[in-house]
Every structure is written in C-alpha cells, then in structure tokens.
CSV table of C-alpha atoms in Angstrom, one decimal:
chain,number,residue,atom,x,y,z
A,1,ARG,CA,12.5,-37.9,-26.7
A,2,ALA,CA,13.4,-40.7,-24.3
A,3,GLY,CA,16.9,-40.8,-25.6
A,4,ARG,CA,17.3,-37.0,-25.2
A,5,HIS,CA,15.9,-37.2,-21.7
A,6,THR,CA,18.3,-40.0,-20.8
A,7,GLU,CA,21.3,-38.1,-22.2
A,8,GLY,CA,20.3,-34.9,-20.4
A,9,THR,CA,20.0,-36.9,-17.2
A,10,ARG,CA,23.5,-38.3,-17.7
A,11,VAL,CA,24.9,-34.8,-18.3
A,12,SER,CA,23.3,-33.4,-15.2
A,13,ARG,CA,24.6,-36.3,-13.1
A,14,THR,CA,28.1,-35.8,-14.5
A,15,CYS,CA,28.0,-32.1,-13.7
A,16,THR,CA,26.6,-32.8,-10.3
A,17,GLY,CA,29.4,-35.3,-9.7
A,18,ILE,CA,32.1,-32.9,-10.8
A,19,GLY,CA,30.6,-30.2,-8.6
A,20,MET,CA,30.6,-32.6,-5.6
A,21,GLN,CA,34.2,-33.6,-6.3
A,22,SER,CA,35.3,-30.0,-6.5
A,23,SER,CA,33.5,-29.2,-3.2
A,24,THR,CA,35.0,-32.2,-1.6
A,25,ARG,CA,38.5,-31.2,-2.6
A,26,LEU,CA,38.0,-27.7,-1.4
A,27,ALA,CA,36.6,-28.9,1.9
A,28,LEU,CA,39.7,-31.2,2.3
A,29,PHE,CA,42.0,-28.4,1.5
A,30,TRP,CA,40.5,-26.1,4.2
A,31,ALA,CA,40.5,-29.0,6.6
A,32,VAL,CA,44.2,-29.6,6.1
A,33,VAL,CA,44.9,-25.9,6.6
A,34,ALA,CA,42.8,-25.8,9.8
A,35,LEU,CA,44.5,-29.0,11.0
A,36,CYS,CA,47.9,-27.4,10.4
A,37,ALA,CA,46.9,-24.3,12.3
A,38,THR,CA,45.3,-26.3,15.2
A,39,GLY,CA,48.2,-28.7,15.4
A,40,ALA,CA,50.7,-25.8,15.3
A,41,GLN,CA,49.0,-24.1,18.2
A,42,ALA,CA,48.7,-27.3,20.2
A,43,ALA,CA,52.3,-28.3,19.8
A,44,ASP,CA,55.2,-26.0,18.9
A,45,GLY,CA,53.7,-23.4,16.6
A,46,ASP,CA,56.9,-21.6,15.8
A,47,GLN,CA,58.1,-24.6,13.8
A,48,VAL,CA,55.1,-24.3,11.5
A,49,ALA,CA,54.9,-20.5,11.4
A,50,PRO,CA,57.3,-20.0,8.5
A,51,PHE,CA,55.0,-22.2,6.3
A,52,PHE,CA,52.3,-19.5,6.6
A,53,GLY,CA,54.8,-16.7,5.9
A,54,PHE,CA,56.1,-18.3,2.8
A,55,MET,CA,52.5,-19.1,1.7
A,56,GLY,CA,51.8,-15.4,2.0
A,57,ALA,CA,54.7,-14.4,-0.1
A,58,MET,CA,53.7,-17.0,-2.7
A,59,SER,CA,50.1,-15.9,-2.7
A,60,ALA,CA,51.0,-12.2,-3.3
A,61,LEU,CA,53.1,-13.0,-6.3
A,62,VAL,CA,51.1,-15.8,-7.9
A,63,PHE,CA,47.7,-14.2,-7.7
A,64,SER,CA,49.0,-10.8,-8.8
A,65,CYS,CA,50.7,-12.4,-11.8
A,66,MET,CA,47.5,-14.3,-12.6
A,67,GLY,CA,45.6,-11.1,-12.7
A,68,ALA,CA,48.3,-9.4,-14.8
A,69,ALA,CA,48.4,-12.3,-17.2
A,70,TYR,CA,44.6,-12.4,-17.6
A,71,GLY,CA,44.4,-8.6,-18.1
A,72,THR,CA,47.2,-8.6,-20.6
A,73,ALA,CA,45.8,-11.6,-22.6
A,74,LYS,CA,42.2,-10.4,-22.6
A,75,SER,CA,43.0,-6.8,-23.6
A,76,GLY,CA,45.6,-8.0,-26.0
A,77,VAL,CA,43.0,-9.9,-27.9
A,78,GLY,CA,40.9,-6.8,-28.3
A,79,ILE,CA,44.0,-4.7,-29.4
A,80,ALA,CA,44.9,-7.3,-32.0
A,81,SER,CA,41.4,-7.5,-33.4
A,82,MET,CA,41.1,-3.7,-33.5
A,83,GLY,CA,44.5,-3.2,-35.0
A,84,VAL,CA,43.6,-5.1,-38.1
A,85,MET,CA,41.2,-2.2,-39.2
A,86,ARG,CA,42.8,0.7,-37.3
A,87,PRO,CA,46.6,0.0,-36.9
A,88,GLU,CA,47.3,3.7,-36.1
A,89,LEU,CA,45.5,3.2,-32.8
A,90,VAL,CA,47.5,0.3,-31.5
A,91,MET,CA,50.0,2.3,-29.5
A,92,LYS,CA,47.3,4.5,-28.1
A,93,SER,CA,45.3,1.4,-27.0
A,94,ILE,CA,48.3,-0.3,-25.3
A,95,VAL,CA,47.3,1.4,-21.9
A,96,PRO,CA,45.4,-1.6,-20.5
A,97,VAL,CA,48.3,-3.9,-21.2
A,98,VAL,CA,50.7,-1.6,-19.3
A,99,MET,CA,48.3,-1.2,-16.4
A,100,ALA,CA,47.8,-5.0,-16.2
A,101,GLY,CA,51.6,-5.5,-16.2
A,102,VAL,CA,51.9,-3.2,-13.2
A,103,LEU,CA,49.8,-5.6,-11.1
A,104,GLY,CA,52.7,-8.1,-11.2
A,105,ILE,CA,55.0,-5.5,-9.8
A,106,TYR,CA,52.6,-4.9,-6.8
A,107,GLY,CA,52.8,-8.6,-6.0
A,108,LEU,CA,56.5,-8.7,-6.4
A,109,ILE,CA,57.0,-5.8,-4.0
A,110,ASN,CA,54.7,-7.4,-1.4
A,111,ALA,CA,56.4,-10.8,-1.8
A,112,VAL,CA,59.9,-9.4,-1.3
A,113,ILE,CA,58.7,-7.5,1.8
A,114,ILE,CA,57.2,-10.7,3.3
A,115,SER,CA,60.1,-13.0,2.4
A,116,THR,CA,62.8,-10.7,3.8
A,117,ASN,CA,61.1,-10.7,7.2
A,118,ILE,CA,60.8,-14.5,7.5
A,119,HIS,CA,63.5,-15.9,9.8
A,120,PRO,CA,64.2,-19.5,10.8
A,121,GLU,CA,64.5,-18.5,14.5
A,122,GLY,CA,62.1,-16.5,16.6
A,123,TYR,CA,59.3,-16.5,13.9
A,124,THR,CA,55.9,-16.8,15.6
A,125,LEU,CA,52.5,-17.8,14.4
A,126,PHE,CA,51.3,-14.3,14.8
A,127,GLN,CA,53.9,-13.2,12.2
A,128,GLY,CA,53.0,-16.1,10.0
A,129,TYR,CA,49.3,-15.3,10.0
A,130,ALA,CA,50.0,-11.6,9.4
A,131,HIS,CA,52.2,-12.3,6.4
A,132,LEU,CA,49.7,-14.8,5.0
A,133,SER,CA,46.9,-12.3,5.3
A,134,SER,CA,49.2,-9.7,3.7
A,135,GLY,CA,49.9,-11.9,0.7
A,136,LEU,CA,46.3,-12.8,0.2
A,137,ALA,CA,45.1,-9.2,0.5
A,138,CYS,CA,47.6,-8.0,-2.2
A,139,GLY,CA,47.4,-11.1,-4.4
A,140,LEU,CA,43.6,-11.4,-4.6
A,141,SER,CA,43.2,-7.7,-5.0
A,142,GLY,CA,45.6,-7.9,-8.0
A,143,LEU,CA,43.7,-10.8,-9.4
A,144,ALA,CA,40.4,-8.9,-9.2
A,145,ALA,CA,42.0,-5.8,-10.7
A,146,GLY,CA,43.5,-7.8,-13.6
A,147,MET,CA,40.1,-9.3,-14.4
A,148,ALA,CA,38.5,-5.8,-14.4
A,149,ILE,CA,41.2,-4.4,-16.6
A,150,GLY,CA,41.1,-7.3,-19.0
A,151,ILE,CA,37.4,-7.2,-19.6
A,152,THR,CA,37.1,-3.5,-19.8
A,153,GLY,CA,40.2,-3.3,-21.9
A,154,ASP,CA,39.0,-5.7,-24.5
A,155,ALA,CA,35.7,-3.9,-24.9
A,156,GLY,CA,37.2,-0.4,-24.5
A,157,VAL,CA,39.8,-0.6,-27.2
A,158,ARG,CA,37.2,-1.9,-29.7
A,159,ALA,CA,34.8,0.9,-28.7
A,160,ASN,CA,37.5,3.5,-28.9
A,161,ALA,CA,38.3,2.5,-32.5
A,162,GLN,CA,34.7,3.3,-33.5
A,163,GLN,CA,34.2,6.4,-31.3
A,164,PRO,CA,37.4,8.2,-30.3
A,165,LYS,CA,35.5,10.4,-27.8
A,166,LEU,CA,35.2,7.5,-25.5
A,167,PHE,CA,39.0,7.4,-24.8
A,168,THR,CA,38.9,9.6,-21.7
A,169,GLY,CA,36.1,7.7,-20.0
A,170,ILE,CA,37.7,4.3,-20.8
A,171,LEU,CA,41.0,5.6,-19.3
A,172,LEU,CA,39.2,6.5,-16.1
A,173,ILE,CA,37.8,3.0,-15.9
A,174,PHE,CA,41.3,1.6,-16.2
A,175,ILE,CA,42.6,3.9,-13.5
A,176,PHE,CA,39.9,2.9,-11.0
A,177,SER,CA,40.3,-0.8,-11.8
A,178,GLU,CA,44.0,-0.4,-11.1
A,179,ALA,CA,43.2,1.3,-7.8
A,180,LEU,CA,41.7,-1.9,-6.5
A,181,ALA,CA,45.2,-3.6,-6.6
A,182,LEU,CA,46.7,-0.5,-5.1
A,183,TYR,CA,44.3,-0.8,-2.1
A,184,GLY,CA,45.4,-4.4,-1.6
A,185,LEU,CA,49.1,-3.4,-1.8
A,186,ILE,CA,48.7,-0.7,0.8
A,187,VAL,CA,46.8,-3.0,3.2
A,188,GLY,CA,49.3,-5.8,2.5
A,189,ILE,CA,52.3,-3.6,3.4
A,190,ILE,CA,50.5,-2.5,6.6
A,191,LEU,CA,49.8,-6.1,7.6
A,192,ALA,CA,53.4,-7.2,6.7
A,193,SER,CA,54.8,-4.4,8.8
A,194,ALA,CA,52.5,-5.3,11.7
A,195,GLY,CA,53.8,-8.9,11.6
A,196,SER,CA,57.4,-7.9,11.3
A,197,ALA,CA,57.1,-5.5,14.2
A,198,ALA,CA,55.9,-8.2,16.5
A,199,VAL,CA,58.5,-9.5,19.0
A,200,LYS,CA,58.4,-13.0,20.5
A,201,PRO,CA,58.0,-12.7,24.3
A,202,GLU,CA,60.9,-14.0,26.3
C-alpha cells in the first residue's frame, strides 16, 4: 500500500509539473504577444503591423485545415469500420468526409483575402488587428466544426448501418455542424473587409 501511495504521489506530482509547464509556456506566449503589441504602439507600429496580418492569414488556413483533418480522420475511421460489414453503404456514408474537407476551403478563401490586402507600405496596426481577428474567427470556427463533424460522423455512419431511418437526422446534424464554420467565414470576411477599407491618415 505504501508503494502504491508513493507511486500515485509521484504520478500526481508529474502531472502537476506538466500542467504548470504548459501554463507557464502559455503565459509566456501571451506575454510576448502583448509585448509586441505594446512595443508596436509605443514605437512605430506600422513596421510590426504586417506580422499580425500574416498571423491572421496563417491562423485561418492552419486551424481550418486542422478541423478538416480531424473531421476526415475521425469519420473515416467509422466509415472503414462500418464498411467491413456493409460495403454497399460506404459511398452513402462519405458525406461527413466531404463536409469536413470543405472546412479547409473556407480557411483558404479567408487566408487569400487577408494576404492579398497586406502591403509593405501604409499598412496600419488597425488593419493588422482586423486581419488577425478575421483569421482567428474563421480558423477556430472551422476547427470547432471539424471536431463536431468528426465525432458525429464516426457515430452516425455506424448507427446508419444498423438503422437506415437515421440517415436524415444524421445529415441534419452534419449540416448544422458545417454551419458553424460558415458563420466564422462570414464574420472573417466582414472583419477583413473592415481592415482593408481603413485608410492611413495623412
């Protein structure tokens, strides 16, 4: 019992240490971001502004593709498992994979809109922040939608193989999960347009 207690204590301390390291790294990351923003405003912000714009374009594409990859992989596992017993339903169950792949296109569209409006001259911090928020809105919405499509797709295709009457309800779940990414894309385009419409005062 004493050995088990000691081992459990070591495991808990290790987990606590890992959690503290992760929290410290996250705090340092946000401190660096805040320092960059504060330093940019205190000095010449226009020199640092393109950094935030490019980060917005990167965030839109990377997070959306992460959601698309997770949704494709998670639902693909369910389709492969279901296809062993019901191979005739594989093509009918490919819907979540297609809908997850569209998430990457949303991120690509937003990233292209942002990147084409970043200029080396006359690019302000307001535009950089607008493009950063645009990319995060689209990318994180795509990531959330991909997780929803992947989890429901995995369970949905397995359930549909046992009860075909569930197909319509499962399809509606996919559609509303996809709508989350569409909301992010719409808001992202609006924010990107607001940033691009801003003109630096003379």
